[in-house]
PDB file of C-alpha atoms in Angstrom:
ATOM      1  CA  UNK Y   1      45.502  26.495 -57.507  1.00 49.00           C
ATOM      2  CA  UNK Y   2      46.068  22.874 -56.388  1.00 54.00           C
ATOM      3  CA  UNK Y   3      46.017  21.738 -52.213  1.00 58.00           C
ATOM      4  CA  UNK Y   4      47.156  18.262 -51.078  1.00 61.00           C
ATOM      5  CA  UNK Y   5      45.328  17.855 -48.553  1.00 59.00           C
ATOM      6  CA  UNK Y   6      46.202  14.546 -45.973  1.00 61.00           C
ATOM      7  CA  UNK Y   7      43.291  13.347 -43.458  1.00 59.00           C
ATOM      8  CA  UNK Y   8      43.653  11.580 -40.222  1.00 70.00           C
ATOM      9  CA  UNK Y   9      40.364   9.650 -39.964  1.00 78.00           C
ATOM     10  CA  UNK Y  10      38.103   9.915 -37.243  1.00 91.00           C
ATOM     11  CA  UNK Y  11      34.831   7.657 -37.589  1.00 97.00           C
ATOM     12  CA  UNK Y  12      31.921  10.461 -36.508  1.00 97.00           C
ATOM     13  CA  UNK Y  13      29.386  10.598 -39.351  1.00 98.00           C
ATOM     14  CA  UNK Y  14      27.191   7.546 -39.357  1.00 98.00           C
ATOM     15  CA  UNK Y  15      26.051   8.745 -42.998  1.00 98.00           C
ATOM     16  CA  UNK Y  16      29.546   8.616 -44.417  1.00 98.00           C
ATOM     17  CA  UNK Y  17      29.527   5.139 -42.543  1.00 98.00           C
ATOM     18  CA  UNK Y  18      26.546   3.930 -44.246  1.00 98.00           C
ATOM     19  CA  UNK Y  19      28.153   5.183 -47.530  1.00 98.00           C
ATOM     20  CA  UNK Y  20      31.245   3.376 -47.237  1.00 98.00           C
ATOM     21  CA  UNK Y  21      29.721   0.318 -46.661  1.00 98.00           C
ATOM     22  CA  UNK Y  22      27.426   0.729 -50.190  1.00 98.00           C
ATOM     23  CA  UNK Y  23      30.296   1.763 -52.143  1.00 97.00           C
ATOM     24  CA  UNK Y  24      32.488  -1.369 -50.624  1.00 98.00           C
ATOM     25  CA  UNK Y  25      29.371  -3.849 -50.807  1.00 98.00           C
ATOM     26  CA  UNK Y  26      29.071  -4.295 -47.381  1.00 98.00           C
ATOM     27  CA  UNK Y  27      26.398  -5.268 -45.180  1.00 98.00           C
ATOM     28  CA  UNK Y  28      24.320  -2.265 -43.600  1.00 98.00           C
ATOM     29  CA  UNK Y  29      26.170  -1.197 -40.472  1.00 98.00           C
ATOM     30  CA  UNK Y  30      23.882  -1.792 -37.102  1.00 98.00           C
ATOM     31  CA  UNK Y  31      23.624  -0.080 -33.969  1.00 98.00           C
ATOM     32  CA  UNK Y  32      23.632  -1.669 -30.546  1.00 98.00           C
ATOM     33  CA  UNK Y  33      26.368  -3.462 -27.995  1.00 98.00           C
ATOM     34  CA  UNK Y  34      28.695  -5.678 -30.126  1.00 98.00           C
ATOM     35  CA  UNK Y  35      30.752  -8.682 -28.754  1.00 96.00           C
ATOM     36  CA  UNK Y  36      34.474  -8.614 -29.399  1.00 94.00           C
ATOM     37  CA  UNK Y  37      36.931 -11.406 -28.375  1.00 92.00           C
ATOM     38  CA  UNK Y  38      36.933 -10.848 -24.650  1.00 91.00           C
ATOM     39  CA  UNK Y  39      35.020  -7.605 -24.112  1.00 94.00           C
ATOM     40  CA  UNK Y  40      31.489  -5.910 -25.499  1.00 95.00           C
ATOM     41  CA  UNK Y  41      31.987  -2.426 -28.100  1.00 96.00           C
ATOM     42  CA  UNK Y  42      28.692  -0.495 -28.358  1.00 97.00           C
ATOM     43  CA  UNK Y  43      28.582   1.764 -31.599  1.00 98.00           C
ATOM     44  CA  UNK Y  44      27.629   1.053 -35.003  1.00 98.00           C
ATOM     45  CA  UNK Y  45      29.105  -2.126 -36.249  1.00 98.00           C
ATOM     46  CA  UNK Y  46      30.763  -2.725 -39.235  1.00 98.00           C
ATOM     47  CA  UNK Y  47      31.261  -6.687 -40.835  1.00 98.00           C
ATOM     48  CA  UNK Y  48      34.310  -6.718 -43.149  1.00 98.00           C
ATOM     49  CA  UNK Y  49      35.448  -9.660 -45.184  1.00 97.00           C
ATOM     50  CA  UNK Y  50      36.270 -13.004 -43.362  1.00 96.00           C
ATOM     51  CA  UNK Y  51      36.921 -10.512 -39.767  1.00 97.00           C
ATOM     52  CA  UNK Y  52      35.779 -12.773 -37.090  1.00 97.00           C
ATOM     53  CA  UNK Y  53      34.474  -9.767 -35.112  1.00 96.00           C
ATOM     54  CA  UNK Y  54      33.044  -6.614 -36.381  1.00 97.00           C
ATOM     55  CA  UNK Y  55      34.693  -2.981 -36.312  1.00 97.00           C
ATOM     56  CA  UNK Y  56      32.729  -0.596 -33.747  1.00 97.00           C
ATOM     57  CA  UNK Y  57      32.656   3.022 -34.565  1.00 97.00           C
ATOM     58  CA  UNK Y  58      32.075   4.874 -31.604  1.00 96.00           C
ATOM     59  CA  UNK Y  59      30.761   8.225 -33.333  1.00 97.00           C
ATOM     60  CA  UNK Y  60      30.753  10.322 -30.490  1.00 97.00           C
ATOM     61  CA  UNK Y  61      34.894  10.287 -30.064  1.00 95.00           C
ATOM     62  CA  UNK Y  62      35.539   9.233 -33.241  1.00 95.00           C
ATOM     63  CA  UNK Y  63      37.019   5.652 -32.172  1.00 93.00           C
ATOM     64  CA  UNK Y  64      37.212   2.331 -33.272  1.00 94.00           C
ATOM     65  CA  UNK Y  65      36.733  -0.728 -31.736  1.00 94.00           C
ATOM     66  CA  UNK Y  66      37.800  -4.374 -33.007  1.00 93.00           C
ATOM     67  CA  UNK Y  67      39.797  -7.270 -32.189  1.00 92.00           C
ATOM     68  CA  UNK Y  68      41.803  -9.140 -35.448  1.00 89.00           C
ATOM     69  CA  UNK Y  69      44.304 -10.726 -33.299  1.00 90.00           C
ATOM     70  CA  UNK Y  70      47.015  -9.750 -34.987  1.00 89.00           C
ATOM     71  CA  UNK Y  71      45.283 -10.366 -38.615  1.00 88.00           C
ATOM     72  CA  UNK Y  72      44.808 -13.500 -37.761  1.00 91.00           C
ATOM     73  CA  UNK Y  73      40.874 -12.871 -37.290  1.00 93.00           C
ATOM     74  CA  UNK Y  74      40.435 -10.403 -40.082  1.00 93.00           C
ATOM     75  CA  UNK Y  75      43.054  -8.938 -42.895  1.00 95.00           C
ATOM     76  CA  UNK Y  76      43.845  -5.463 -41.425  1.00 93.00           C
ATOM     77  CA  UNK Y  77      43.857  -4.411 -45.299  1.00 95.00           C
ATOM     78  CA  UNK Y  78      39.971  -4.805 -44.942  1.00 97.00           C
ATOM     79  CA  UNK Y  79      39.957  -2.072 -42.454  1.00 95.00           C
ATOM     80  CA  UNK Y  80      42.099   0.422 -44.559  1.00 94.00           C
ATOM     81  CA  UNK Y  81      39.950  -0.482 -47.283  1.00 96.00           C
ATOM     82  CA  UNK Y  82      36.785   0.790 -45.167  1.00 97.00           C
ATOM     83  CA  UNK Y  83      38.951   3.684 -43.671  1.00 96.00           C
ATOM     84  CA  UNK Y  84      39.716   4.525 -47.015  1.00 95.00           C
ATOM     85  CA  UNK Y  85      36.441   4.658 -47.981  1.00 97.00           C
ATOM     86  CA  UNK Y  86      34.944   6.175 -45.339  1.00 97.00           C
ATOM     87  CA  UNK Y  87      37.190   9.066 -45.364  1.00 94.00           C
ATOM     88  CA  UNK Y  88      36.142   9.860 -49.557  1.00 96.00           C
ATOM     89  CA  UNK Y  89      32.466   9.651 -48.667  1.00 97.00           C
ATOM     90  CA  UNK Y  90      32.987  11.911 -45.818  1.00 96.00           C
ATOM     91  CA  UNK Y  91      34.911  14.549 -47.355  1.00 94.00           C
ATOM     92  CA  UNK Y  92      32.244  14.157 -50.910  1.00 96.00           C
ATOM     93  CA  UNK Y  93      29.843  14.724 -48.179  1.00 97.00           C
ATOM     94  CA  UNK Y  94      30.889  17.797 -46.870  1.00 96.00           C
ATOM     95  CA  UNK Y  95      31.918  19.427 -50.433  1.00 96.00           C
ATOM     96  CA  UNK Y  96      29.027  18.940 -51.442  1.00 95.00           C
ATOM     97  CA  UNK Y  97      26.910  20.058 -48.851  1.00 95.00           C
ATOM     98  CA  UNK Y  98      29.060  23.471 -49.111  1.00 94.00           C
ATOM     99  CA  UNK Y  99      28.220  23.730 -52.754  1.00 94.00           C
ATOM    100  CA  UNK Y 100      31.254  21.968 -54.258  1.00 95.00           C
ATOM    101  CA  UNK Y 101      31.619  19.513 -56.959  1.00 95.00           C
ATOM    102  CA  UNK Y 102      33.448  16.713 -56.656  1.00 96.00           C
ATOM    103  CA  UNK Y 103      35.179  14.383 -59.174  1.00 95.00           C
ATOM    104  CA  UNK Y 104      36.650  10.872 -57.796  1.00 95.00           C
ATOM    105  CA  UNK Y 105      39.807   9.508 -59.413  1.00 95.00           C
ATOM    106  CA  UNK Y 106      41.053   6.451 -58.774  1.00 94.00           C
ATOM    107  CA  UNK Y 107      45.058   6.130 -59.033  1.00 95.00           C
ATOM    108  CA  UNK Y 108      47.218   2.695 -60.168  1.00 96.00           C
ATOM    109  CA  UNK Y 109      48.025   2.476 -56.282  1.00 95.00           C
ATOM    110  CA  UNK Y 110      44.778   1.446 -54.633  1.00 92.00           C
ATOM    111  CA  UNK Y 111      44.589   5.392 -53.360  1.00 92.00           C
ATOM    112  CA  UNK Y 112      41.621   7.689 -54.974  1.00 93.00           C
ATOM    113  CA  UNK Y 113      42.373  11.649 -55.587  1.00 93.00           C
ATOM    114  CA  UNK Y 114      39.211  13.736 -55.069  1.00 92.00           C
ATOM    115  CA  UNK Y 115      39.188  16.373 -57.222  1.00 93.00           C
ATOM    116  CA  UNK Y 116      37.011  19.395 -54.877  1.00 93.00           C
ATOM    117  CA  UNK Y 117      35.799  22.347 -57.698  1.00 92.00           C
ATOM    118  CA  UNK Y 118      35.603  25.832 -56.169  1.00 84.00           C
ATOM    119  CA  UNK Y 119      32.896  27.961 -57.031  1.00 72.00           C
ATOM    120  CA  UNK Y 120      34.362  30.661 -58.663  1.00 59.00           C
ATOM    121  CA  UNK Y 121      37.767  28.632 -58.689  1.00 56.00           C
ATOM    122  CA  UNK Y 122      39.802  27.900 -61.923  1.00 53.00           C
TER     123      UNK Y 122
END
């Protein structure tokens, strides 16, 4: 039996974080106080592509923090890229760690199906 499933994404799991930045070629995310345009984001930061400032994930609520002005300090499609990402390595994460496998396709859109197997599931 097939499930579409749709996920709001809330940045929590600094794991899944870590992930998304490997499978995206990203630098290592770091931990500490981060400077944004006019204010300070502590969290784990992450650098996307040509983004003048980084995105802060505050794990405990789930928030982000950054500053693109508008995309004109950083292509907001970076961020949906990570989001994207982020929210794949999560959920892989999770099914896995229940006992699930997990197959990844990637569809002619940009977005990526994950395929979840059921133990005991046809």
């Amino acid at each position: 039996m097939s499930h579409i499933v749709t996920i709001q994404t809330e940045v929590r799991c600094r794991e899944s974080v870590t992930a998304a930045c490997r499978r995206l070629q990203l630098p290592p995310p770091t931990e500490g106080t981060h400077r944004l345009f006019t204010s300070e984001a502590t969290g784990l930061a992450v650098t996307l592509p040509a983004w003048r400032y980084p995105v802060v994930c505050e794990l405990p609520t789930g928030t982000l923090r950054y500053d693109h002005y508008g995309g004109r300090w950083g292509d907001p499609r970076q961020l949906d890229r990570f989001l994207q990402g982020y929210a794949v390595e999560r959920a892989t994460l999770v099914a896995r760690r229940s006992g699930h496998a997990v197959h990844e396709e990637p569809i002619a859109d940009g977005s990526i199906r994950l395929v979840v197997q059921m133990e005991g599931a046809a």
